[in-house]
C-alpha positions in Angstrom: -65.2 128.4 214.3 -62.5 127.8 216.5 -59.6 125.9 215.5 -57.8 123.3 217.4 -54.6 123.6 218.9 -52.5 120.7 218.1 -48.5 122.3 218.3 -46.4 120.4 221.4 -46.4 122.9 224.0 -43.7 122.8 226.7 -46.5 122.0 229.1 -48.1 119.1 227.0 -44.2 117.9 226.3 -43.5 118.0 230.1 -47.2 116.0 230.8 -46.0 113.4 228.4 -42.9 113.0 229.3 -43.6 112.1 232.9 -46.6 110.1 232.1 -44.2 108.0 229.8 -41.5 107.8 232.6 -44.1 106.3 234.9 -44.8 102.8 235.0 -48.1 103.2 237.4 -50.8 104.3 235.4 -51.5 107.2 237.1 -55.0 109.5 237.3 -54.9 112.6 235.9 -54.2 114.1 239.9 -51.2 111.9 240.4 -49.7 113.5 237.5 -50.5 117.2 238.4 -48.5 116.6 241.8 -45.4 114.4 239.5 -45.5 117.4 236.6 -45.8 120.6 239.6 -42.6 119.7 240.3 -41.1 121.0 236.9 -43.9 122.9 236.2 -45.4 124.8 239.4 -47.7 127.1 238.2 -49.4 124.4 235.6 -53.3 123.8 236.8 -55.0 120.9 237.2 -57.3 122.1 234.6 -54.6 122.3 232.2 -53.5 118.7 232.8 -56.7 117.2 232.7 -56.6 119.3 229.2 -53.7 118.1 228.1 -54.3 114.6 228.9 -57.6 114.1 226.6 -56.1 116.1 224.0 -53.0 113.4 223.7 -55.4 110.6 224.3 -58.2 111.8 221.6 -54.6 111.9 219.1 -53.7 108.5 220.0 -50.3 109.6 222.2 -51.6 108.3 225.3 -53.9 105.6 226.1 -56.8 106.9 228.4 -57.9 103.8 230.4 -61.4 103.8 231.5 -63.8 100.9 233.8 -67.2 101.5 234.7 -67.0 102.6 238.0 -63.1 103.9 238.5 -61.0 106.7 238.0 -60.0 107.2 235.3 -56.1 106.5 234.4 -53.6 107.3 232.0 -51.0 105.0 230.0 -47.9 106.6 228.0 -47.2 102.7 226.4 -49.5 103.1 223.6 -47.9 99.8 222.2 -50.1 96.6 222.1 -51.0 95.0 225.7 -53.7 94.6 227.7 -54.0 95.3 231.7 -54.9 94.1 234.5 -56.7 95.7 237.7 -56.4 94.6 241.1 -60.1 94.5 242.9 -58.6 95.6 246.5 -56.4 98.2 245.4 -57.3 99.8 242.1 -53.6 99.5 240.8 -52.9 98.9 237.4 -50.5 97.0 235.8 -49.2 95.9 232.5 -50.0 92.1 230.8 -47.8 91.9 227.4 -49.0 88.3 226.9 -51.2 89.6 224.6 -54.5 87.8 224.0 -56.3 89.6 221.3 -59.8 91.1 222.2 -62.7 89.9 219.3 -62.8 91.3 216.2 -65.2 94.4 215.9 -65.1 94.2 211.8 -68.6 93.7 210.5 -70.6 93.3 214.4 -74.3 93.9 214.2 -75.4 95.1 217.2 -79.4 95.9 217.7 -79.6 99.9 218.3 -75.9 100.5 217.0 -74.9 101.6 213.9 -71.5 100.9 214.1 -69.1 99.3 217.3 -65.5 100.9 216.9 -63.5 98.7 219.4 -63.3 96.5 222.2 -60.4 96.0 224.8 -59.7 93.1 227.2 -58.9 94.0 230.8 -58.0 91.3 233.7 -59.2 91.4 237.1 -56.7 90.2 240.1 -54.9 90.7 243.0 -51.9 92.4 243.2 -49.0 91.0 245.5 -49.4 93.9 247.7 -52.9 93.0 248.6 -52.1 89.6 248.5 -49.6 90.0 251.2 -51.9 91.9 253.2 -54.2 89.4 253.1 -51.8 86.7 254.1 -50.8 88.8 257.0 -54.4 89.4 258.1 -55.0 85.6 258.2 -51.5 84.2 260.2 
């Protein structure tokens, strides 16, 4: 049996580094092109590697919606986020609400549920703009 790698590498050091300088929530592509820079001959492959390992250790936060790319959050502390609808960008709400309590759910078919999360839906004052302009 194999056995895990969990030691800091100077490639998963650099990945989280950058992913914790960034405010954007970037996909695991955006990142590859931010970490090349100090890293040229890193692969995708290896970031998208590196990236579930640090999520599935709790270093990162991997953000996930049915139907979008999936993103990447170095803030592990307590907040939600919200998505704009035109645009796909992500952004940060610290007015925390808390999501419902998952302690002692029955769920028909489930043996156990282990979280839940609560994600807003906007527009962000890009789009917002954009639309304005379109309309004048």
């Amino acid at each position: 049996m194999a056995q895990v790698q969990t030691r800091m590498t100077r490639q998963r050091a650099v990945i989280l580094e950058e992913l914790r300088k960034t405010k954007t929530h970037p996909t695991a592509d955006e990142l590859y092109s931010i970490v090349r820079e100090r890293l040229p001959r890193i692969s995708l492959g290896t970031v998208y590697r590196n990236l579930d390992f640090l999520a599935d250790s709790g270093e990162i936060r991997r953000l996930e919606a049915a139907g979008s790319t999936k993103r990447f959050d170095g803030d592990i502390s307590r907040h939600q986020h919200v998505r704009c609808i035109q645009c796909g960008r992500i952004g940060d709400v610290m007015d925390m609400h808390e999501a419902p309590s998952v302690e002692g759910m029955n769920v028909e078919g489930f043996s156990s549920v282990l979280s839940s999360r609560i994600e807003y839906d906007g527009i962000c004052s890009a789009c917002a703009g954009r639309v304005r302009g379109d309309i004048q």
